[in-house]
XYZ file of C-alpha atoms in Angstrom:
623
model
C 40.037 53.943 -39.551
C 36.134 54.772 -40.148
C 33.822 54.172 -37.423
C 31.309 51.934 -38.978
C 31.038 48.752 -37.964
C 28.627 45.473 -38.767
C 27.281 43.173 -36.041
C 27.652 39.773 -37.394
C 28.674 36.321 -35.951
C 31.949 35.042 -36.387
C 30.771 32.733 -39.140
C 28.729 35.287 -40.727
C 32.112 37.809 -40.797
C 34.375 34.722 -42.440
C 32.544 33.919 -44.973
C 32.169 37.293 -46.035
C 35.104 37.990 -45.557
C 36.352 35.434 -47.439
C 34.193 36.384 -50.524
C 35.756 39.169 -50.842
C 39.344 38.490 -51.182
C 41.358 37.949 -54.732
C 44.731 36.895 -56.691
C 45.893 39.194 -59.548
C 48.970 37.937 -61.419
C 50.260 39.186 -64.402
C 46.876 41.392 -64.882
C 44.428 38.736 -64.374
C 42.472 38.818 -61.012
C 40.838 35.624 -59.627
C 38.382 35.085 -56.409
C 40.629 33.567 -53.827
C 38.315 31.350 -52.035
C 35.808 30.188 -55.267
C 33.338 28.587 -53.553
C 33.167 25.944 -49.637
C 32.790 22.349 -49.101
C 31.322 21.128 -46.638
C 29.416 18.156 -44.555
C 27.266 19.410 -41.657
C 27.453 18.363 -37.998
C 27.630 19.292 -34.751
C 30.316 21.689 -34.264
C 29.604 24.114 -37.639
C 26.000 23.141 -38.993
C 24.744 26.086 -36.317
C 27.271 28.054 -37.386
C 29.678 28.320 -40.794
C 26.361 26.537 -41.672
C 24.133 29.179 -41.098
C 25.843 31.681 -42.152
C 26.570 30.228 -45.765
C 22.927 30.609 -45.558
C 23.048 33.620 -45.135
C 25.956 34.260 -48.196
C 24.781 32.147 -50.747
C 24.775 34.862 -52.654
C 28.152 35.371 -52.546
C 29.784 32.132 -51.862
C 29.019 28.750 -53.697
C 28.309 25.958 -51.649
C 29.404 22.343 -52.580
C 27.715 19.302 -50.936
C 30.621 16.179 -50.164
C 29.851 12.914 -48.672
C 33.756 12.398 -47.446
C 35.804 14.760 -45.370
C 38.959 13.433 -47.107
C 37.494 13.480 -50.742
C 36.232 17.412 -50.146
C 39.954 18.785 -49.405
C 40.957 16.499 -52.812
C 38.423 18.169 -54.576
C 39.454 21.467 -54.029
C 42.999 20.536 -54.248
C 43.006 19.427 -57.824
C 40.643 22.841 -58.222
C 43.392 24.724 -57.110
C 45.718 22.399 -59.368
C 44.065 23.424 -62.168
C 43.963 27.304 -61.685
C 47.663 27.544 -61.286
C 47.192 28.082 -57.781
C 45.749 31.191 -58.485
C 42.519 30.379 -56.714
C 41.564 27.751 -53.836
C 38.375 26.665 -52.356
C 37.460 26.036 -48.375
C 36.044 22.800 -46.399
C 34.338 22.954 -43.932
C 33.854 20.007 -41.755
C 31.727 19.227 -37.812
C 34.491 18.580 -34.575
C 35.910 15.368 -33.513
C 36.146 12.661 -37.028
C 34.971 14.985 -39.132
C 37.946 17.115 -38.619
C 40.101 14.637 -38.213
C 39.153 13.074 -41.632
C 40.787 15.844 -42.996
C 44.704 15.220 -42.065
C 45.121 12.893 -44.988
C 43.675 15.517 -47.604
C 45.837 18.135 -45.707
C 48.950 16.306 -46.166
C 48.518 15.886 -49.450
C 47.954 19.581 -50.480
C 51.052 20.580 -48.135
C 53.191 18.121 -50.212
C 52.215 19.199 -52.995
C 52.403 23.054 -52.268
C 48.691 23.685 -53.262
C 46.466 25.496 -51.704
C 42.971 25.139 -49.350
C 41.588 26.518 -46.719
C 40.223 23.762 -43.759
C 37.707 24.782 -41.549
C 37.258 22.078 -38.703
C 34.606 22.937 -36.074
C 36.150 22.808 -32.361
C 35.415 22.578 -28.535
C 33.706 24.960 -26.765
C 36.177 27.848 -26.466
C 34.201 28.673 -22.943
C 34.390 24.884 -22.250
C 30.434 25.955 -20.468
C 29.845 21.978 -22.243
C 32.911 20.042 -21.611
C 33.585 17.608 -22.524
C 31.485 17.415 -25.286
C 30.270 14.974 -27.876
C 33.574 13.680 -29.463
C 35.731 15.530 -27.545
C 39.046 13.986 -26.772
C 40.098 14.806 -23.049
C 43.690 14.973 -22.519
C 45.096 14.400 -18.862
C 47.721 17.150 -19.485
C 46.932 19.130 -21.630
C 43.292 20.918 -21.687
C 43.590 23.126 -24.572
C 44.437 20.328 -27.227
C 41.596 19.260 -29.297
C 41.536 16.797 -32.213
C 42.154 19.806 -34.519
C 46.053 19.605 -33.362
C 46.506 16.793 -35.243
C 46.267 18.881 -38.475
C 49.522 21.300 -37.434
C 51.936 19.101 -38.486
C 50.358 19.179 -42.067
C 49.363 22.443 -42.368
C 51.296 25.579 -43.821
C 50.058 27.586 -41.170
C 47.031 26.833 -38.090
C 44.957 28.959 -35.936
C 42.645 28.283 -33.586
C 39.900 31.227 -33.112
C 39.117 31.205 -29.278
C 37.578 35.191 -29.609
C 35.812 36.732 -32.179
C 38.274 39.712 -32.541
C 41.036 37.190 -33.195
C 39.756 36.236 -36.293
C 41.248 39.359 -37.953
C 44.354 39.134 -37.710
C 44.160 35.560 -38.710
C 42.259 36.133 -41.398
C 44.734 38.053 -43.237
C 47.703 35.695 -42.026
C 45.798 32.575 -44.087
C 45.026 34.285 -47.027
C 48.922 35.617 -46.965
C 49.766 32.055 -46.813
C 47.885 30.576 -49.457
C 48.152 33.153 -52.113
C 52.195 33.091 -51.539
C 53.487 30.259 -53.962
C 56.547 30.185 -51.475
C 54.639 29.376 -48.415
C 51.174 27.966 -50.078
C 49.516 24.762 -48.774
C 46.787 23.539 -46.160
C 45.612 26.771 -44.221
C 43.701 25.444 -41.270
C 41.666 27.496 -38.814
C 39.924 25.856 -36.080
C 36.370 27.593 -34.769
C 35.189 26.439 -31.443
C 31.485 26.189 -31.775
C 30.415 28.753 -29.254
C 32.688 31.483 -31.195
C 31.286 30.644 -34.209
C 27.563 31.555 -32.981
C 28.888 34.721 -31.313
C 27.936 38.363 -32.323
C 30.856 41.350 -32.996
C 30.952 44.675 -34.304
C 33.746 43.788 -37.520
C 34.749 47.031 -39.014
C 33.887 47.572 -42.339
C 36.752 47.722 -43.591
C 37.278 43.941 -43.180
C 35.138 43.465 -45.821
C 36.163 45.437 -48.317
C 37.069 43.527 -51.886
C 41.444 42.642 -51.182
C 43.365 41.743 -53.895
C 46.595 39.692 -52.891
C 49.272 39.981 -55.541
C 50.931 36.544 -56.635
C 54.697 38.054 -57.090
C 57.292 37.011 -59.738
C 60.257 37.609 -58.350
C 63.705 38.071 -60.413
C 66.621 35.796 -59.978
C 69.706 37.941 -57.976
C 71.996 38.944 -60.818
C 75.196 36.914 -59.312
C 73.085 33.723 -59.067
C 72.075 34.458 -62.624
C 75.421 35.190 -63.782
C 77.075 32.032 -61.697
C 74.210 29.993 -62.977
C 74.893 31.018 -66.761
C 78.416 30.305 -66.654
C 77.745 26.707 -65.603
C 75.132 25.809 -68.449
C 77.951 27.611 -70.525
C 80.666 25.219 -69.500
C 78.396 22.191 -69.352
C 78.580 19.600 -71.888
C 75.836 17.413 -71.523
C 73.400 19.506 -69.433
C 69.638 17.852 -68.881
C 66.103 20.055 -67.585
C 64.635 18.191 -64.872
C 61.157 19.646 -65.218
C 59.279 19.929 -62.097
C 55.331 21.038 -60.891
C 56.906 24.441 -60.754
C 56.483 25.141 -63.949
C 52.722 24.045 -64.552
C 52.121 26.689 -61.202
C 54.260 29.476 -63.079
C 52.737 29.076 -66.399
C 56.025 28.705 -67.089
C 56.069 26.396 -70.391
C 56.788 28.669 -72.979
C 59.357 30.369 -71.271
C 61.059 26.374 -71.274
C 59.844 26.112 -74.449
C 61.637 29.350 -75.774
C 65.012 28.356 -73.573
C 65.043 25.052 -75.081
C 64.424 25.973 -78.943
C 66.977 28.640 -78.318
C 69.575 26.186 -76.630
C 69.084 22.458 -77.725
C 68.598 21.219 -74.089
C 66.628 18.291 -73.257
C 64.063 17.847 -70.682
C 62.800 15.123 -68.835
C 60.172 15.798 -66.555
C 58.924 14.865 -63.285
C 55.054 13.296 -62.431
C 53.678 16.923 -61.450
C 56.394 18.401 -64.454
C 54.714 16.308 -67.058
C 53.421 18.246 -70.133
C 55.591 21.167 -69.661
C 56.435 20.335 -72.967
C 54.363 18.662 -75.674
C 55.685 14.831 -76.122
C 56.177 15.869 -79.668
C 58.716 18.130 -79.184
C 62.180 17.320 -80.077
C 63.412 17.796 -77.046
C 60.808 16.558 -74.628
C 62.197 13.114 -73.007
C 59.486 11.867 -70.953
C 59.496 10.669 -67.638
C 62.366 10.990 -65.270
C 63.861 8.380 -62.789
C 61.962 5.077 -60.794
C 59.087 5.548 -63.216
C 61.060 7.313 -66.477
C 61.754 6.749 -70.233
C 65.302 5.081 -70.834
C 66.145 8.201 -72.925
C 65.456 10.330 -70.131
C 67.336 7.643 -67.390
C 70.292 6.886 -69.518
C 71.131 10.669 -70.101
C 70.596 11.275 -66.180
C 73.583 8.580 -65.862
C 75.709 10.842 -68.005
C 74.548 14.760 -67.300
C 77.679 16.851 -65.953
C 74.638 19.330 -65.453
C 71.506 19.323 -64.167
C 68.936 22.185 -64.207
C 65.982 21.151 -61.862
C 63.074 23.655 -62.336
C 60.639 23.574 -59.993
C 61.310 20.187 -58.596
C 61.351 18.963 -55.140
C 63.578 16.132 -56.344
C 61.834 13.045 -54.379
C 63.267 9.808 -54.258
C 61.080 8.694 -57.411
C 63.066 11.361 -59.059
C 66.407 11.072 -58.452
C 66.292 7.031 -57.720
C 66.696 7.080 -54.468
C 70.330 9.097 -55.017
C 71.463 6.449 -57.833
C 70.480 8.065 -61.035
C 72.603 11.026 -61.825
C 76.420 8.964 -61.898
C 78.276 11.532 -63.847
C 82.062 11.952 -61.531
C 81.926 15.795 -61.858
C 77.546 16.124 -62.016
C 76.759 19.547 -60.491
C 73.142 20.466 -59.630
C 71.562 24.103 -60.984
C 68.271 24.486 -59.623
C 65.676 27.129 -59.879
C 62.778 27.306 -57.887
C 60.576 29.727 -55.934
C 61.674 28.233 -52.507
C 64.964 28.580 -51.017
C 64.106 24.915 -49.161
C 63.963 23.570 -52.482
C 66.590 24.995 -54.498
C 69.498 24.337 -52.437
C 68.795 20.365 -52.510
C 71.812 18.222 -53.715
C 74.199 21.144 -52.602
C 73.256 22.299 -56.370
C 73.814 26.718 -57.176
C 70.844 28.468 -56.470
C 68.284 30.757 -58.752
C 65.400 31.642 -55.904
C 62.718 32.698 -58.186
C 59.690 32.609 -60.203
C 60.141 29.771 -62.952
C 58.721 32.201 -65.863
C 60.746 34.703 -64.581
C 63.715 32.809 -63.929
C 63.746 31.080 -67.320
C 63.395 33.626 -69.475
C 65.900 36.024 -68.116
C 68.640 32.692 -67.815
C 67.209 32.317 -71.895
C 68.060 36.353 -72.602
C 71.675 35.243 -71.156
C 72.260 32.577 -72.928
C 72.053 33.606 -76.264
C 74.052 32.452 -78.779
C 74.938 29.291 -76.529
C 73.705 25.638 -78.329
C 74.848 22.426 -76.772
C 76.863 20.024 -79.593
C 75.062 19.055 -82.418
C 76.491 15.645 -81.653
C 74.548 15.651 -78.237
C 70.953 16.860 -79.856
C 71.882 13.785 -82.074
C 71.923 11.377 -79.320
C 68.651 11.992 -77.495
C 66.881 12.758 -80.385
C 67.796 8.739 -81.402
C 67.104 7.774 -78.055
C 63.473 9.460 -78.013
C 63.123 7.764 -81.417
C 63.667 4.729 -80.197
C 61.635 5.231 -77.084
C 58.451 6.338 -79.248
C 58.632 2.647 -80.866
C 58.509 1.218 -77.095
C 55.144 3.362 -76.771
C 53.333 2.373 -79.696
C 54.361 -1.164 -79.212
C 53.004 -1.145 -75.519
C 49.944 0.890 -77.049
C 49.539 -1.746 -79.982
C 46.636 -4.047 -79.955
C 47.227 -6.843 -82.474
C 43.785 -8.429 -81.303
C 40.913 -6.061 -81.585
C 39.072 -8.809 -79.776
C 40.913 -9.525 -77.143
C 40.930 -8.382 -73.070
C 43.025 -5.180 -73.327
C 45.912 -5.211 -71.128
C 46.555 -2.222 -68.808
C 48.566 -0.052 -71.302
C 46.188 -1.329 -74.127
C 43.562 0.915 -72.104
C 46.014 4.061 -72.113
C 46.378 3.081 -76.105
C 42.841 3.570 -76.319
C 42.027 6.388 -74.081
C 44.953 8.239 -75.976
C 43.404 8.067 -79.284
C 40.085 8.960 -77.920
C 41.097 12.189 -76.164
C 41.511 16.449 -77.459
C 44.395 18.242 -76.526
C 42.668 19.869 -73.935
C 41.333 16.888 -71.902
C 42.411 16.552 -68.353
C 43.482 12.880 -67.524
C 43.691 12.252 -63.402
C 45.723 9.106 -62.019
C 47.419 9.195 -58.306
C 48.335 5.484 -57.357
C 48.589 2.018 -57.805
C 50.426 0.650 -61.180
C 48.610 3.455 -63.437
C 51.356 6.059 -62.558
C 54.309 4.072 -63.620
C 52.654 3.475 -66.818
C 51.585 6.897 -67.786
C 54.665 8.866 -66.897
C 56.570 6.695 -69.107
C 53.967 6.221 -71.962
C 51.469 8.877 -71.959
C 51.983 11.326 -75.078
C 51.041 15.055 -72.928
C 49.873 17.368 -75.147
C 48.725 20.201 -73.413
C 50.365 21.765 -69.899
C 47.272 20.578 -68.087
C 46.610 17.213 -69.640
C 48.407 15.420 -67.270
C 47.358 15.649 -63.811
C 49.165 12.968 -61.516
C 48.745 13.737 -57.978
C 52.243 11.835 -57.172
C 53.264 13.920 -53.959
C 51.644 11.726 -51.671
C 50.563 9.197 -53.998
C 46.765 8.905 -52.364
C 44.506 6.305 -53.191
C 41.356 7.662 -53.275
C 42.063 10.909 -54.939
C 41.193 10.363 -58.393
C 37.051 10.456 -57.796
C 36.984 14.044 -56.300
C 40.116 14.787 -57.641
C 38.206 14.922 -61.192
C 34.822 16.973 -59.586
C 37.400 19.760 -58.323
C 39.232 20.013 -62.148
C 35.897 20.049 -63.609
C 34.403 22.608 -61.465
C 37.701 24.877 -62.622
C 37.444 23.779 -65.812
C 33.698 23.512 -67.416
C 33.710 22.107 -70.784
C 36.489 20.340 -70.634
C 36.640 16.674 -70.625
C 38.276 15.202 -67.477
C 38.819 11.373 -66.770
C 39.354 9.924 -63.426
C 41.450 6.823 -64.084
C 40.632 4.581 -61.345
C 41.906 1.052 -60.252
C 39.559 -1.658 -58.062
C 41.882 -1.034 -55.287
C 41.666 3.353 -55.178
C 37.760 2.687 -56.108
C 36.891 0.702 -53.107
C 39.243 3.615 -50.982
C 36.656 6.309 -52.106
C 33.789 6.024 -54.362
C 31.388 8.299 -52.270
C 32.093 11.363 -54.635
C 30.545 9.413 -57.443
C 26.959 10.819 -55.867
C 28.220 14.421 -55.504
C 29.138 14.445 -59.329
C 25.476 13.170 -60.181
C 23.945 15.877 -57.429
C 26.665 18.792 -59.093
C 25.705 17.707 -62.879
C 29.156 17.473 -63.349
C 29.801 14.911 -66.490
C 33.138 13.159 -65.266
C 34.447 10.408 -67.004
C 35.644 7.583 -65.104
C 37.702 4.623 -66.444
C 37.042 1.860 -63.863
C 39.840 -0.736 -64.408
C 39.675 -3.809 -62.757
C 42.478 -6.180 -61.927
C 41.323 -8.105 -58.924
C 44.107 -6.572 -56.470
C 46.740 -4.200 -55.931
C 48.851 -4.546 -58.834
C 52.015 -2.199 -57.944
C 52.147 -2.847 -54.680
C 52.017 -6.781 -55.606
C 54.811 -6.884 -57.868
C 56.837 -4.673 -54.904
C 55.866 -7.532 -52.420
C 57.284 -9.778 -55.401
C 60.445 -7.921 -55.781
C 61.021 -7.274 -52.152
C 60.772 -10.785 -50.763
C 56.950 -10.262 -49.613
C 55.820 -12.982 -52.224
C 52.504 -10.970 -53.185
C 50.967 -11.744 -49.524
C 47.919 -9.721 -48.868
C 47.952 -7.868 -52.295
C 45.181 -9.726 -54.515
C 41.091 -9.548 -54.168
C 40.640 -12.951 -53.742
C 39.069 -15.409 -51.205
C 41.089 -17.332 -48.345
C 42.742 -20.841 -49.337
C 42.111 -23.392 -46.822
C 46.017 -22.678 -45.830
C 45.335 -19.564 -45.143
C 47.127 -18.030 -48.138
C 44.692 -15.544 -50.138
C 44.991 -17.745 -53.480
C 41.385 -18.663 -54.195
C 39.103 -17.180 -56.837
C 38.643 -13.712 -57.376
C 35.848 -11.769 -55.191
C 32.441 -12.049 -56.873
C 32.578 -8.022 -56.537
C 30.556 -6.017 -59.271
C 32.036 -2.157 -58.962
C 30.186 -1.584 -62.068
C 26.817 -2.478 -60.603
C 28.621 -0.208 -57.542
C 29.018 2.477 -59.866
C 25.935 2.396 -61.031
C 23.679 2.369 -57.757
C 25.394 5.913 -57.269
C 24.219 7.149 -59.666
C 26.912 6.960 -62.578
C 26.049 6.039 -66.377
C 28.045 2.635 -66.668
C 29.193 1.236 -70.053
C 31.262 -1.885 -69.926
C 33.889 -2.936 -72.266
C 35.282 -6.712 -72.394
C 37.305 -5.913 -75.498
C 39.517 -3.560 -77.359
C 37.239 -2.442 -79.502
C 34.459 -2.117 -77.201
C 36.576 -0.692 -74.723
C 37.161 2.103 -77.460
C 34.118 2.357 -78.559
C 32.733 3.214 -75.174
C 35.510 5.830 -74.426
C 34.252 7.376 -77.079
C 30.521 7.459 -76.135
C 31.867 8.692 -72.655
C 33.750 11.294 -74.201
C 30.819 13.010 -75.546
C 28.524 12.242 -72.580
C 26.769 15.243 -70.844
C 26.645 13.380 -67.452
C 28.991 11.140 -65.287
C 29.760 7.991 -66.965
C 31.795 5.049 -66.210
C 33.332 2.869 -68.837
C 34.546 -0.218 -66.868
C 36.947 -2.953 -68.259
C 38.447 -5.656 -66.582
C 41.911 -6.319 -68.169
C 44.383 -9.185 -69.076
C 46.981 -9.373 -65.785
C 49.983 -10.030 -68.107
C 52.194 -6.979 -67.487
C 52.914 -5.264 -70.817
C 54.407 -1.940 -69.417
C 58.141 -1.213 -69.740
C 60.256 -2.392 -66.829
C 61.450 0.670 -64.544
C 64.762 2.089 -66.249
C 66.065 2.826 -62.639
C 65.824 2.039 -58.831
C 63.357 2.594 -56.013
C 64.938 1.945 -52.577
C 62.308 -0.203 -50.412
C 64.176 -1.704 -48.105
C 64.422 -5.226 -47.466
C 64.247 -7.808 -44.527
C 68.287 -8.228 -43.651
C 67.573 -11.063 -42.384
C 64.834 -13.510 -43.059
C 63.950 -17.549 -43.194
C 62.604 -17.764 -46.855
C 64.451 -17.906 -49.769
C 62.841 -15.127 -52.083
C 63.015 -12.515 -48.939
C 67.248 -13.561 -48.664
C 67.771 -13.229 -52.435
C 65.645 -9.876 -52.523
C 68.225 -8.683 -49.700
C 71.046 -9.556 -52.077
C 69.725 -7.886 -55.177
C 68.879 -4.622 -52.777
C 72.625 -4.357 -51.202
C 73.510 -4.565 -54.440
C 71.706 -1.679 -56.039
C 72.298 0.053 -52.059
C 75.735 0.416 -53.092
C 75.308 2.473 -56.061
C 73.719 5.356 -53.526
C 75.393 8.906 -53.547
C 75.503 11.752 -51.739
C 75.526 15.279 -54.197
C 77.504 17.763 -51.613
């Protein structure tokens, strides 16, 4: 090892450090850490601060106004980069690092990967306790920071400079590995931020961390191939895997070769295009009724990189076949071994075109092809009817908006939903056609994502159009990114839709025996019941005081008109439409289990209990 050294601060040696690491997959070699996030305090303005000062040459600094919204930002970066390359957030001690457990989750559900950087107590403890600090009678060494191990992939907490070495390497190991990838958190006590070290010079030097593709084990492959073989009515459950693989025309290529369908999952979405002959749509809770009603009847399923959640598999009621058996390939042994299923532990691309060399030859009954290929017929004519506006002048309803936004958008645009009633809607009517297209952040399902969500995909993906599609009850979560899109130049598009409530979880108070209480924006009755007028709340006018350009639509055809106009627009710009409440979307082809009061004194929570231990009973267990 050479004997040269630099003196630097322990901020000064991360961040360069961190500039100078890199993916390479398949040839292509990406910067690791792209750029840092951050919101200055006490606890890192002294010192991560400075010293991205000092290496602004080398690493881009982005300006947030939300702890949360900066680790969604560079989550749906990552998202959009095929994991391949991840930003860092840096945030002060006490609520500004503990603003970032929510944004943490999410990424570690979702298996994509950032890098948190929450300033901490005085490693010396010469100030203790400090401003914010949480004292705990038992336990001196826990700081606020410990609430983010639970939701991080891996945590560190620097308490020497020296350390940081060793953990260094260890985080970027973590989040360039798509097996172990998610929140990376490293915790840096204030004082050993600010403090000097000779770092040998070789911890700067440029890294490159390969992204593997590993090979299936031949008797997996060969067990696995003899079960599509003997399978009659076999069904793809396409997963996020996929998408992170760059997998699609490896499914594509299996799929032309062998005539089996796929259905896809929220993050799976798009891994064909919806024109395809094969693509099904949605899967489960939230799917198609070609995609459900095949489910019911699949003595094979091949889940692809799928975690199979309970949206998925409907809450264990979907797949009803007697003799169903699960296949399931997927870069994570944790993952592939759900539902007691065989087992191909690999890289989807990989994986799916060396199960495609085996299968050749093999074409599932013309008879079968026949069937879905009706059944996505007749499922296209439940789109376009749901699309359909008869009344060019009338308040579009919610799918009328997706109508509209669909014949508006390229095949390259980037449309970004994560809660509320939008998701249900677009996995079972949006028309993907392109394998980024659809971005649904459905993991964790976080209100509030959308916003920064869209300023992360943009900032991957320059020139691309990218809509935020935003309900009143996510916007009032999180609108503060709306300023850091004005201060980035970064021309999101924004559909504001407003419905005066919380429209999913309202009809699941309906269905559940909760009777809508405490689900609509709307002023207290004298009986204490919130069913008075709407809230005399402008989030257009909101919108606009941060900054956004704000076109409102009151009608169909100005509602297209000004998606459009927003299409084109070289700055953020908000097209807000209020919409006609009148539910138009399909009803949900299969269960969700929420359960329900067993007992209770009103009479829509005791018939709700009968209608669940009803659908209760239909629950399996795949061993």
């Amino acid at each position: 090892m050479s004997a040269a050294t630099r003196r630097l601060t322990t901020a000064q040696a991360l961040v360069r450090f961190l500039s100078a690491q890199y993916t390479e997959r398949d040839g292509v070699r990406r910067r690791l850490i792209a750029g840092t996030w951050g919101i200055f305090g006490h606890g890192n303005v002294a010192g991560v601060g400075q010293a991205l000062v000092e290496s602004a040459d080398v690493m881009p600094y982005h300006q947030g106004r939300n702890e949360q919204a900066m680790v969604h930002a560079a989550v749906a970066h990552a998202r959009q980069l095929n994991r391949l390359s991840a930003q860092a957030v840096t945030t002060s001690i006490g609520p500004g690092a503990t603003n970032l457990v929510t944004g943490a989750a999410l990424a570690t559900v979702n298996r994509l990967p950032v890098l948190l950087l929450p300033g901490d107590y005085f490693a010396s403890r010469a100030a203790d306790p400090l401003l914010q600090q949480l004292e705990h009678p038992a336990e001196a060494d826990v700081s606020v920071n410990d609430t983010l191990r639970p939701v991080s992939r891996h945590f560190d907490r620097i308490t020497r400079p020296e350390a940081l070495i060793a953990s260094a390497l260890n985080a970027m190991r973590v989040l360039a590995d798509p097996a172990e990838t998610g929140a990376v958190t490293l915790a840096l006590p204030q004082d050993v931020q600010a403090e000097a070290y000779d770092w040998p010079e070789e911890f700067f030097a440029d890294r490159v961390w390969p992204v593997r593709r590993p090979a299936p084990d031949p008797a997996e492959l060969a067990a696995a191939v003899a079960a599509v073989r003997a399978a009659r009515r076999p069904l793809i459950v396409a997963g996020g895997g996929i998408h992170h693989s760059e997998a699609e025309a490896a499914l594509k290529a299996l799929v032309d070769a062998t005539g089996i369908p796929v259905a896809s999952t929220q993050a799976g979405k798009g891994s064909l295009r919806h024109d395809h002959p094969a693509d099904l749509g949605g899967i489960g809770h939230t799917g198609t009724a070609v995609s459900d009603d095949l489910a019911r009847t699949a003595d094979l399923v091949i889940g692809v990189g799928t975690r199979y959640t309970d949206f998925t598999t409907a809450s264990g009621t979907l797949f009803r076949h007697p003799d169903v058996r699960f296949l399931n390939l997927n870069i994570t042994g944790f993952d592939a071994h759900k539902l007691a299923a065989r087992t191909l532990v690999c890289d989807a691309r990989t994986g799916l075109e060396q199960l495609a060399g085996a299968l050749t030859g093999h074409r599932v009954d013309a008879a079968y092809e026949a069937e879905y290929r009706a059944g996505k017929e007749r499922w296209e004519q439940v789109v376009e009817t749901a699309y359909r506006a008869d009344d060019e002048n009338a308040v579009p309803t919610q799918t009328q908006v997706l109508g509209a936004l669909d014949a508006v958008v390229g095949d390259t645009d980037v449309v970004i939903n994560a809660a509320g009633s939008l998701p249900g809607d677009l996995h079972k009517l949006w028309r993907a056609r392109s394998p980024r297209q659809y971005h649904l952040e459905y993991g964790y399902s976080c209100m509030g994502y959308e916003i920064p969500a869209a300023l992360g995909v943009q900032q991957a993906a320059p020139g691309t159009p990218v809509w935020a599609l935003v309900g009143d009850g996510t916007y009032l979560m999180m609108p503060t990114e709306i300023v850091t899109a004005v201060q980035e130049r970064l021309p999101v598009k924004m559909v504001l839709i407003q419905n005066h409530g919380y429209a999913s979880i309202g009809g699941l108070s309906e269905e559940t025996g909760g009777e809508r209480f405490g689900t609509a924006y709307r002023y207290r009755a004298e009986d204490g019941t919130f069913t008075g007028a709407p809230l005399p709340v402008d989030l257009a006018a909101n919108a606009a005081s941060l900054g956004m350009d704000v076109l409102r639509a009151k009608t169909v055809r100005e509602l297209r008109d000004a998606l459009a106009r927003a299409r084109t627009a070289d700055r953020p710009t908000c097209v807000y439409v209020e919409t006609d409440p009148a539910p138009t979307a399909p009803p949900a082809e299969a269960w969700w289990d929420v359960p329900v009061a067993e007992v209770a004194s009103r009479e829509a929570a005791v018939r709700a209990r009968e209608r669940y231990d009803a659908r209760v009973a239909e629950r399996r267990r795949h061993l």
